[in-house]
PDB file of C-alpha atoms and ligand atoms in Angstrom:
ATOM      1  CA  UNK A 132     148.184  29.425  85.737  1.00  0.00           C
ATOM      2  CA  UNK A 133     144.700  28.003  85.052  1.00  0.00           C
ATOM      3  CA  UNK A 134     141.959  29.813  87.172  1.00  0.00           C
ATOM      4  CA  UNK A 135     139.964  27.550  89.555  1.00  0.00           C
ATOM      5  CA  UNK A 136     136.458  26.708  88.444  1.00  0.00           C
ATOM      6  CA  UNK A 137     134.008  28.356  90.962  1.00  0.00           C
ATOM      7  CA  UNK A 138     130.969  26.174  91.383  1.00  0.00           C
ATOM      8  CA  UNK A 139     127.828  26.948  93.393  1.00  0.00           C
ATOM      9  CA  UNK A 140     126.370  23.811  94.767  1.00  0.00           C
ATOM     10  CA  UNK A 141     122.878  23.970  96.265  1.00  0.00           C
ATOM     11  CA  UNK A 142     119.676  21.984  96.854  1.00  0.00           C
ATOM     12  CA  UNK A 143     116.573  24.155  96.512  1.00  0.00           C
ATOM     13  CA  UNK A 144     112.857  23.691  96.435  1.00  0.00           C
ATOM     14  CA  UNK A 145     111.773  24.082  92.760  1.00  0.00           C
ATOM     15  CA  UNK A 146     108.641  25.998  93.723  1.00  0.00           C
ATOM     16  CA  UNK A 147     109.998  28.747  95.889  1.00  0.00           C
ATOM     17  CA  UNK A 148     113.882  28.371  96.044  1.00  0.00           C
ATOM     18  CA  UNK A 149     113.761  27.459  99.795  1.00  0.00           C
ATOM     19  CA  UNK A 150     116.972  25.998 101.002  1.00  0.00           C
ATOM     20  CA  UNK A 151     116.259  25.742 104.742  1.00  0.00           C
ATOM     21  CA  UNK A 152     113.633  26.072 107.447  1.00  0.00           C
ATOM     22  CA  UNK A 153     114.515  26.528 111.154  1.00  0.00           C
ATOM     23  CA  UNK A 154     118.164  26.062 110.426  1.00  0.00           C
ATOM     24  CA  UNK A 155     117.708  22.600 108.677  1.00  0.00           C
ATOM     25  CA  UNK A 156     117.261  21.326 105.138  1.00  0.00           C
ATOM     26  CA  UNK A 157     113.573  20.871 104.500  1.00  0.00           C
ATOM     27  CA  UNK A 158     114.107  17.407 103.037  1.00  0.00           C
ATOM     28  CA  UNK A 159     116.307  14.352 103.476  1.00  0.00           C
ATOM     29  CA  UNK A 160     117.691  13.023 100.159  1.00  0.00           C
ATOM     30  CA  UNK A 161     120.651  10.668 101.023  1.00  0.00           C
ATOM     31  CA  UNK A 162     121.583  10.443  97.253  1.00  0.00           C
ATOM     32  CA  UNK A 163     121.956  14.183  96.989  1.00  0.00           C
ATOM     33  CA  UNK A 164     124.128  14.302 100.163  1.00  0.00           C
ATOM     34  CA  UNK A 165     126.248  11.562  98.655  1.00  0.00           C
ATOM     35  CA  UNK A 166     126.616  13.452  95.397  1.00  0.00           C
ATOM     36  CA  UNK A 167     127.655  16.541  97.374  1.00  0.00           C
ATOM     37  CA  UNK A 168     130.361  14.419  99.057  1.00  0.00           C
ATOM     38  CA  UNK A 169     131.525  12.988  95.789  1.00  0.00           C
ATOM     39  CA  UNK A 170     131.656  16.180  93.871  1.00  0.00           C
ATOM     40  CA  UNK A 171     133.507  18.182  96.518  1.00  0.00           C
ATOM     41  CA  UNK A 172     136.018  15.513  97.611  1.00  0.00           C
ATOM     42  CA  UNK A 173     139.587  16.834  97.550  1.00  0.00           C
ATOM     43  CA  UNK A 174     138.520  20.341  96.594  1.00  0.00           C
ATOM     44  CA  UNK A 175     137.968  23.532  98.407  1.00  0.00           C
ATOM     45  CA  UNK A 176     134.496  24.237  99.925  1.00  0.00           C
ATOM     46  CA  UNK A 177     133.506  27.772 100.965  1.00  0.00           C
ATOM     47  CA  UNK A 178     130.580  28.346 103.388  1.00  0.00           C
ATOM     48  CA  UNK A 179     129.160  31.078 105.542  1.00  0.00           C
ATOM     49  CA  UNK A 180     129.682  31.093 109.278  1.00  0.00           C
ATOM     50  CA  UNK A 181     126.017  30.125 110.006  1.00  0.00           C
ATOM     51  CA  UNK A 182     126.121  27.057 107.679  1.00  0.00           C
ATOM     52  CA  UNK A 183     129.408  26.069 109.421  1.00  0.00           C
ATOM     53  CA  UNK A 184     127.900  26.496 112.861  1.00  0.00           C
ATOM     54  CA  UNK A 185     124.558  24.843 112.055  1.00  0.00           C
ATOM     55  CA  UNK A 186     125.493  22.055 109.700  1.00  0.00           C
ATOM     56  CA  UNK A 187     129.142  21.240 109.438  1.00  0.00           C
ATOM     57  CA  UNK A 188     131.050  22.071 112.629  1.00  0.00           C
ATOM     58  CA  UNK A 189     130.195  18.716 114.149  1.00  0.00           C
ATOM     59  CA  UNK A 190     131.199  16.904 110.925  1.00  0.00           C
ATOM     60  CA  UNK A 191     133.676  19.032 108.991  1.00  0.00           C
ATOM     61  CA  UNK A 192     134.127  17.848 105.444  1.00  0.00           C
ATOM     62  CA  UNK A 193     136.839  15.200 105.562  1.00  0.00           C
ATOM     63  CA  UNK A 194     139.632  15.376 102.859  1.00  0.00           C
ATOM     64  CA  UNK A 195     138.617  18.801 101.707  1.00  0.00           C
ATOM     65  CA  UNK A 196     139.631  22.306 102.495  1.00  0.00           C
ATOM     66  CA  UNK A 197     136.761  23.887 104.484  1.00  0.00           C
ATOM     67  CA  UNK A 198     136.736  27.632 104.253  1.00  0.00           C
ATOM     68  CA  UNK A 199     134.377  29.662 106.512  1.00  0.00           C
ATOM     69  CA  UNK A 200     133.486  33.300 105.852  1.00  0.00           C
ATOM     70  CA  UNK A 201     132.935  35.519 108.849  1.00  0.00           C
ATOM     71  CA  UNK A 202     133.391  39.181 109.691  1.00  0.00           C
ATOM     72  CA  UNK A 203     134.950  37.989 113.006  1.00  0.00           C
ATOM     73  CA  UNK A 204     137.332  35.207 112.023  1.00  0.00           C
ATOM     74  CA  UNK A 205     138.901  34.973 115.431  1.00  0.00           C
ATOM     75  CA  UNK A 206     135.387  34.140 116.952  1.00  0.00           C
ATOM     76  CA  UNK A 207     134.895  31.045 114.672  1.00  0.00           C
ATOM     77  CA  UNK A 208     135.499  27.943 116.687  1.00  0.00           C
ATOM     78  CA  UNK A 209     138.154  25.767 115.059  1.00  0.00           C
ATOM     79  CA  UNK A 210     138.240  22.090 115.783  1.00  0.00           C
ATOM     80  CA  UNK A 211     141.681  20.483 115.520  1.00  0.00           C
ATOM     81  CA  UNK A 212     141.985  17.682 112.971  1.00  0.00           C
ATOM     82  CA  UNK A 213     143.151  14.203 113.890  1.00  0.00           C
ATOM     83  CA  UNK A 214     145.048  11.528 111.961  1.00  0.00           C
ATOM     84  CA  UNK A 215     141.803   9.597 111.536  1.00  0.00           C
ATOM     85  CA  UNK A 216     139.808  12.647 110.442  1.00  0.00           C
ATOM     86  CA  UNK A 217     141.940  14.829 108.142  1.00  0.00           C
ATOM     87  CA  UNK A 218     140.409  18.059 107.059  1.00  0.00           C
ATOM     88  CA  UNK A 219     141.650  21.598 106.640  1.00  0.00           C
ATOM     89  CA  UNK A 220     139.757  24.666 108.071  1.00  0.00           C
ATOM     90  CA  UNK A 221     140.533  28.285 107.216  1.00  0.00           C
ATOM     91  CA  UNK A 222     138.522  31.281 108.068  1.00  0.00           C
ATOM     92  CA  UNK A 223     138.470  34.400 105.947  1.00  0.00           C
ATOM     93  CA  UNK A 224     136.771  37.876 106.141  1.00  0.00           C
ATOM     94  CA  UNK A 225     135.225  37.770 102.618  1.00  0.00           C
ATOM     95  CA  UNK A 226     134.552  35.481  99.670  1.00  0.00           C
ATOM     96  CA  UNK A 227     136.991  37.510  97.590  1.00  0.00           C
ATOM     97  CA  UNK A 228     139.736  36.845 100.067  1.00  0.00           C
ATOM     98  CA  UNK A 229     138.810  33.136 100.222  1.00  0.00           C
ATOM     99  CA  UNK A 230     139.046  32.932  96.360  1.00  0.00           C
ATOM    100  CA  UNK A 231     142.297  34.834  96.322  1.00  0.00           C
ATOM    101  CA  UNK A 232     143.892  32.442  98.824  1.00  0.00           C
ATOM    102  CA  UNK A 233     142.555  29.374  96.809  1.00  0.00           C
ATOM    103  CA  UNK A 234     144.001  30.072  93.534  1.00  0.00           C
ATOM    104  CA  UNK A 235     145.843  26.750  93.532  1.00  0.00           C
ATOM    105  CA  UNK A 236     142.650  24.808  93.803  1.00  0.00           C
ATOM    106  CA  UNK A 237     141.284  23.139  90.673  1.00  0.00           C
ATOM    107  CA  UNK A 238     137.726  23.637  91.834  1.00  0.00           C
ATOM    108  CA  UNK A 239     136.138  25.847  94.493  1.00  0.00           C
ATOM    109  CA  UNK A 240     132.656  24.899  95.673  1.00  0.00           C
ATOM    110  CA  UNK A 241     130.399  27.549  97.112  1.00  0.00           C
ATOM    111  CA  UNK A 242     128.200  25.660  99.590  1.00  0.00           C
ATOM    112  CA  UNK A 243     125.906  28.325 101.022  1.00  0.00           C
ATOM    113  CA  UNK A 244     123.997  29.496 102.842  1.00  0.00           C
ATOM    114  CA  UNK A 245     121.754  32.135 101.359  1.00  0.00           C
ATOM    115  CA  UNK A 246     123.954  35.133 101.968  1.00  0.00           C
ATOM    116  CA  UNK A 247     126.994  33.442 100.439  1.00  0.00           C
ATOM    117  CA  UNK A 248     125.000  32.128  97.449  1.00  0.00           C
ATOM    118  CA  UNK A 249     123.649  35.677  96.809  1.00  0.00           C
ATOM    119  CA  UNK A 250     127.156  37.164  96.785  1.00  0.00           C
ATOM    120  CA  UNK A 251     128.674  34.336  94.777  1.00  0.00           C
ATOM    121  CA  UNK A 252     126.239  34.223  91.960  1.00  0.00           C
ATOM    122  CA  UNK A 253     128.126  36.851  89.931  1.00  0.00           C
ATOM    123  CA  UNK A 254     131.419  35.074  90.551  1.00  0.00           C
ATOM    124  CA  UNK A 255     130.301  31.539  89.706  1.00  0.00           C
ATOM    125  CA  UNK A 256     131.356  29.643  86.502  1.00  0.00           C
ATOM    126  CA  UNK A 257     129.060  26.677  87.161  1.00  0.00           C
ATOM    127  CA  UNK A 258     125.806  26.047  89.056  1.00  0.00           C
ATOM    128  CA  UNK A 259     125.200  22.503  90.295  1.00  0.00           C
ATOM    129  CA  UNK A 260     121.626  22.579  91.466  1.00  0.00           C
ATOM    130  CA  UNK A 261     119.349  19.952  93.004  1.00  0.00           C
ATOM    131  CA  UNK A 262     115.843  21.013  92.403  1.00  0.00           C
ATOM    132  CA  UNK A 263     113.390  19.373  94.822  1.00  0.00           C
ATOM    133  CA  UNK A 264     109.832  18.964  93.731  1.00  0.00           C
ATOM    134  CA  UNK A 265     106.849  19.810  96.005  1.00  0.00           C
ATOM    135  CA  UNK A 266     105.968  22.613  98.365  1.00  0.00           C
ATOM    136  CA  UNK A 267     108.351  23.243 101.216  1.00  0.00           C
ATOM    137  CA  UNK A 268     108.034  25.862 103.876  1.00  0.00           C
ATOM    138  CA  UNK A 269     111.211  27.830 103.993  1.00  0.00           C
ATOM    139  CA  UNK A 270     112.774  30.797 105.818  1.00  0.00           C
ATOM    140  CA  UNK A 271     116.054  30.917 103.875  1.00  0.00           C
ATOM    141  CA  UNK A 272     116.175  31.125 100.098  1.00  0.00           C
ATOM    142  CA  UNK A 273     118.491  30.647  97.106  1.00  0.00           C
ATOM    143  CA  UNK A 274     118.740  33.873  95.145  1.00  0.00           C
ATOM    144  CA  UNK A 275     116.701  34.538  92.104  1.00  0.00           C
ATOM    145  CA  UNK A 276     118.754  33.007  89.225  1.00  0.00           C
ATOM    146  CA  UNK A 277     116.231  32.051  86.676  1.00  0.00           C
ATOM    147  CA  UNK A 278     116.473  35.488  84.898  1.00  0.00           C
ATOM    148  CA  UNK A 279     120.141  34.723  84.195  1.00  0.00           C
ATOM    149  CA  UNK A 280     119.457  31.547  82.341  1.00  0.00           C
ATOM    150  CA  UNK A 281     119.963  32.195  78.693  1.00  0.00           C
ATOM    151  CA  UNK A 282     121.849  35.451  79.083  1.00  0.00           C
ATOM    152  CA  UNK A 283     124.571  34.459  81.627  1.00  0.00           C
ATOM    153  CA  UNK A 284     124.180  30.713  82.209  1.00  0.00           C
ATOM    154  CA  UNK A 285     123.041  27.857  80.032  1.00  0.00           C
ATOM    155  CA  UNK A 286     121.800  24.421  80.939  1.00  0.00           C
ATOM    156  CA  UNK A 287     124.325  21.722  80.057  1.00  0.00           C
ATOM    157  CA  UNK A 288     123.100  18.655  81.887  1.00  0.00           C
ATOM    158  CA  UNK A 289     119.920  17.437  83.508  1.00  0.00           C
ATOM    159  CA  UNK A 290     119.260  14.160  85.306  1.00  0.00           C
ATOM    160  CA  UNK A 291     115.887  13.272  86.659  1.00  0.00           C
ATOM    161  CA  UNK A 292     115.327  11.312  89.815  1.00  0.00           C
ATOM    162  CA  UNK A 293     112.149  10.428  91.599  1.00  0.00           C
ATOM    163  CA  UNK A 294     111.017  13.651  93.439  1.00  0.00           C
ATOM    164  CA  UNK A 295     114.062  15.789  92.348  1.00  0.00           C
ATOM    165  CA  UNK A 296     116.423  16.487  89.582  1.00  0.00           C
ATOM    166  CA  UNK A 297     119.949  17.701  89.045  1.00  0.00           C
ATOM    167  CA  UNK A 298     120.661  20.586  86.758  1.00  0.00           C
ATOM    168  CA  UNK A 299     124.067  21.932  85.737  1.00  0.00           C
ATOM    169  CA  UNK A 300     124.562  25.270  84.298  1.00  0.00           C
ATOM    170  CA  UNK A 301     127.683  26.790  82.826  1.00  0.00           C
ATOM    171  CA  UNK A 302     128.378  30.465  82.472  1.00  0.00           C
ATOM    172  CA  UNK A 303     128.204  31.903  78.892  1.00  0.00           C
ATOM    173  CA  UNK A 304     128.669  35.563  79.682  1.00  0.00           C
ATOM    174  CA  UNK A 305     129.254  37.998  82.539  1.00  0.00           C
TER     175      UNK A 305
HETATM  176  N1  NAP B1430     119.855  23.663 100.732  1.00  0.00           N
HETATM  177  C1  NAP B1430     121.191  23.809 100.644  1.00  0.00           C
HETATM  178  O1  NAP B1430     121.851  23.409  99.707  1.00  0.00           O
HETATM  179  C2  NAP B1430     121.907  24.688 101.758  1.00  0.00           C
HETATM  180  C3  NAP B1430     123.297  24.827 101.701  1.00  0.00           C
HETATM  181  C4  NAP B1430     123.922  25.477 102.728  1.00  0.00           C
HETATM  182  C5  NAP B1430     123.295  26.024 103.759  1.00  0.00           C
HETATM  183  N2  NAP B1430     121.933  25.911 103.831  1.00  0.00           N
HETATM  184  C6  NAP B1430     121.190  26.463 104.921  1.00  0.00           C
HETATM  185  O2  NAP B1430     121.311  27.882 104.847  1.00  0.00           O
HETATM  186  C7  NAP B1430     121.178  28.392 106.173  1.00  0.00           C
HETATM  187  C8  NAP B1430     122.232  29.453 106.451  1.00  0.00           C
HETATM  188  O3  NAP B1430     122.133  30.538 105.511  1.00  0.00           O
HETATM  189  P1  NAP B1430     122.407  32.041 106.021  1.00  0.00           P
HETATM  190  O4  NAP B1430     122.269  32.932 104.806  1.00  0.00           O
HETATM  191  O5  NAP B1430     121.494  32.249 107.165  1.00  0.00           O
HETATM  192  O6  NAP B1430     123.834  31.963 106.538  1.00  0.00           O
HETATM  193  P2  NAP B1430     125.302  31.751 105.911  1.00  0.00           P
HETATM  194  O7  NAP B1430     125.369  32.313 104.539  1.00  0.00           O
HETATM  195  O8  NAP B1430     125.639  30.325 106.092  1.00  0.00           O
HETATM  196  O9  NAP B1430     126.293  32.525 106.920  1.00  0.00           O
HETATM  197  C9  NAP B1430     126.010  33.888 107.066  1.00  0.00           C
HETATM  198  C10 NAP B1430     127.304  34.433 107.861  1.00  0.00           C
HETATM  199  O10 NAP B1430     128.441  34.410 106.904  1.00  0.00           O
HETATM  200  C11 NAP B1430     129.251  35.525 107.176  1.00  0.00           C
HETATM  201  N3  NAP B1430     129.299  36.344 105.954  1.00  0.00           N
HETATM  202  C12 NAP B1430     128.503  36.322 104.863  1.00  0.00           C
HETATM  203  N4  NAP B1430     128.965  37.249 103.993  1.00  0.00           N
HETATM  204  C13 NAP B1430     130.009  37.881 104.478  1.00  0.00           C
HETATM  205  C14 NAP B1430     130.924  38.839 103.991  1.00  0.00           C
HETATM  206  N5  NAP B1430     130.821  39.375 102.822  1.00  0.00           N
HETATM  207  N6  NAP B1430     131.925  39.255 104.793  1.00  0.00           N
HETATM  208  C15 NAP B1430     132.076  38.643 106.000  1.00  0.00           C
HETATM  209  N7  NAP B1430     131.300  37.655 106.505  1.00  0.00           N
HETATM  210  C16 NAP B1430     130.269  37.252 105.774  1.00  0.00           C
HETATM  211  C17 NAP B1430     128.641  36.214 108.393  1.00  0.00           C
HETATM  212  O11 NAP B1430     129.184  35.748 109.497  1.00  0.00           O
HETATM  213  P3  NAP B1430     129.470  36.520 110.860  1.00  0.00           P
HETATM  214  O12 NAP B1430     128.113  36.739 111.382  1.00  0.00           O
HETATM  215  O13 NAP B1430     130.331  35.615 111.672  1.00  0.00           O
HETATM  216  O14 NAP B1430     130.162  37.801 110.400  1.00  0.00           O
HETATM  217  C18 NAP B1430     127.179  35.918 108.156  1.00  0.00           C
HETATM  218  O15 NAP B1430     126.449  36.098 109.418  1.00  0.00           O
HETATM  219  C19 NAP B1430     121.235  27.216 107.157  1.00  0.00           C
HETATM  220  O16 NAP B1430     119.928  26.975 107.694  1.00  0.00           O
HETATM  221  C20 NAP B1430     121.690  26.066 106.298  1.00  0.00           C
HETATM  222  O17 NAP B1430     121.072  24.867 106.661  1.00  0.00           O
HETATM  223  C21 NAP B1430     121.169  25.133 102.837  1.00  0.00           C
END
């Protein structure tokens, strides 16, 4: 059976790799949010418990399998789905367990936050990064990845937008 593609998807400040400040994204880029929705639709999305609690619990990703990672799965609040709002929510104790239980997925997106990105960098096949220009204050950061470019990942696509750009990297070695 074909292995799922493991894709890190993140928006980060180009200057300092900030991904959040005070529990919120430091920017509002509707086009990037739309792209996140489009890329992840009908796939599996893995996130840390804090990202779930802060960002997604109120609006779980519809028509996707939401997976939350927590050391206390029973404490993660599960909202029941409705006919109008179909989504799936599973809670696992580790990223490895989540990946193991998602082997039938074609694509598995790793959607943060910082602690999950840091652990997933060595597992990822693809990086879908949105690099935001400018100086943003941050208290939560994407892991250092630039030193892996050339040795473990190569840039395969780049799309410029006003004030930000998309960069896609594919793994070339482990
Ligand atoms: N810019 C972006 O693209 C982007 C994307 C996503 C999130 N964010 C931001 O990132 C921030 C959250 O990042 P964060 O690093 O603080 O939190 P996080 O990664 O979302 O969640 C951390 C929690 O995940 C669980 N966890 C992580 N690794 C685990 C492991 N190996 N085993 C078991 N459980 C594990 C733990 O939950 P328990 O404490 O329950 O054990 C841990 O406290 C938010 O502000 C969010 O807005 C930004």
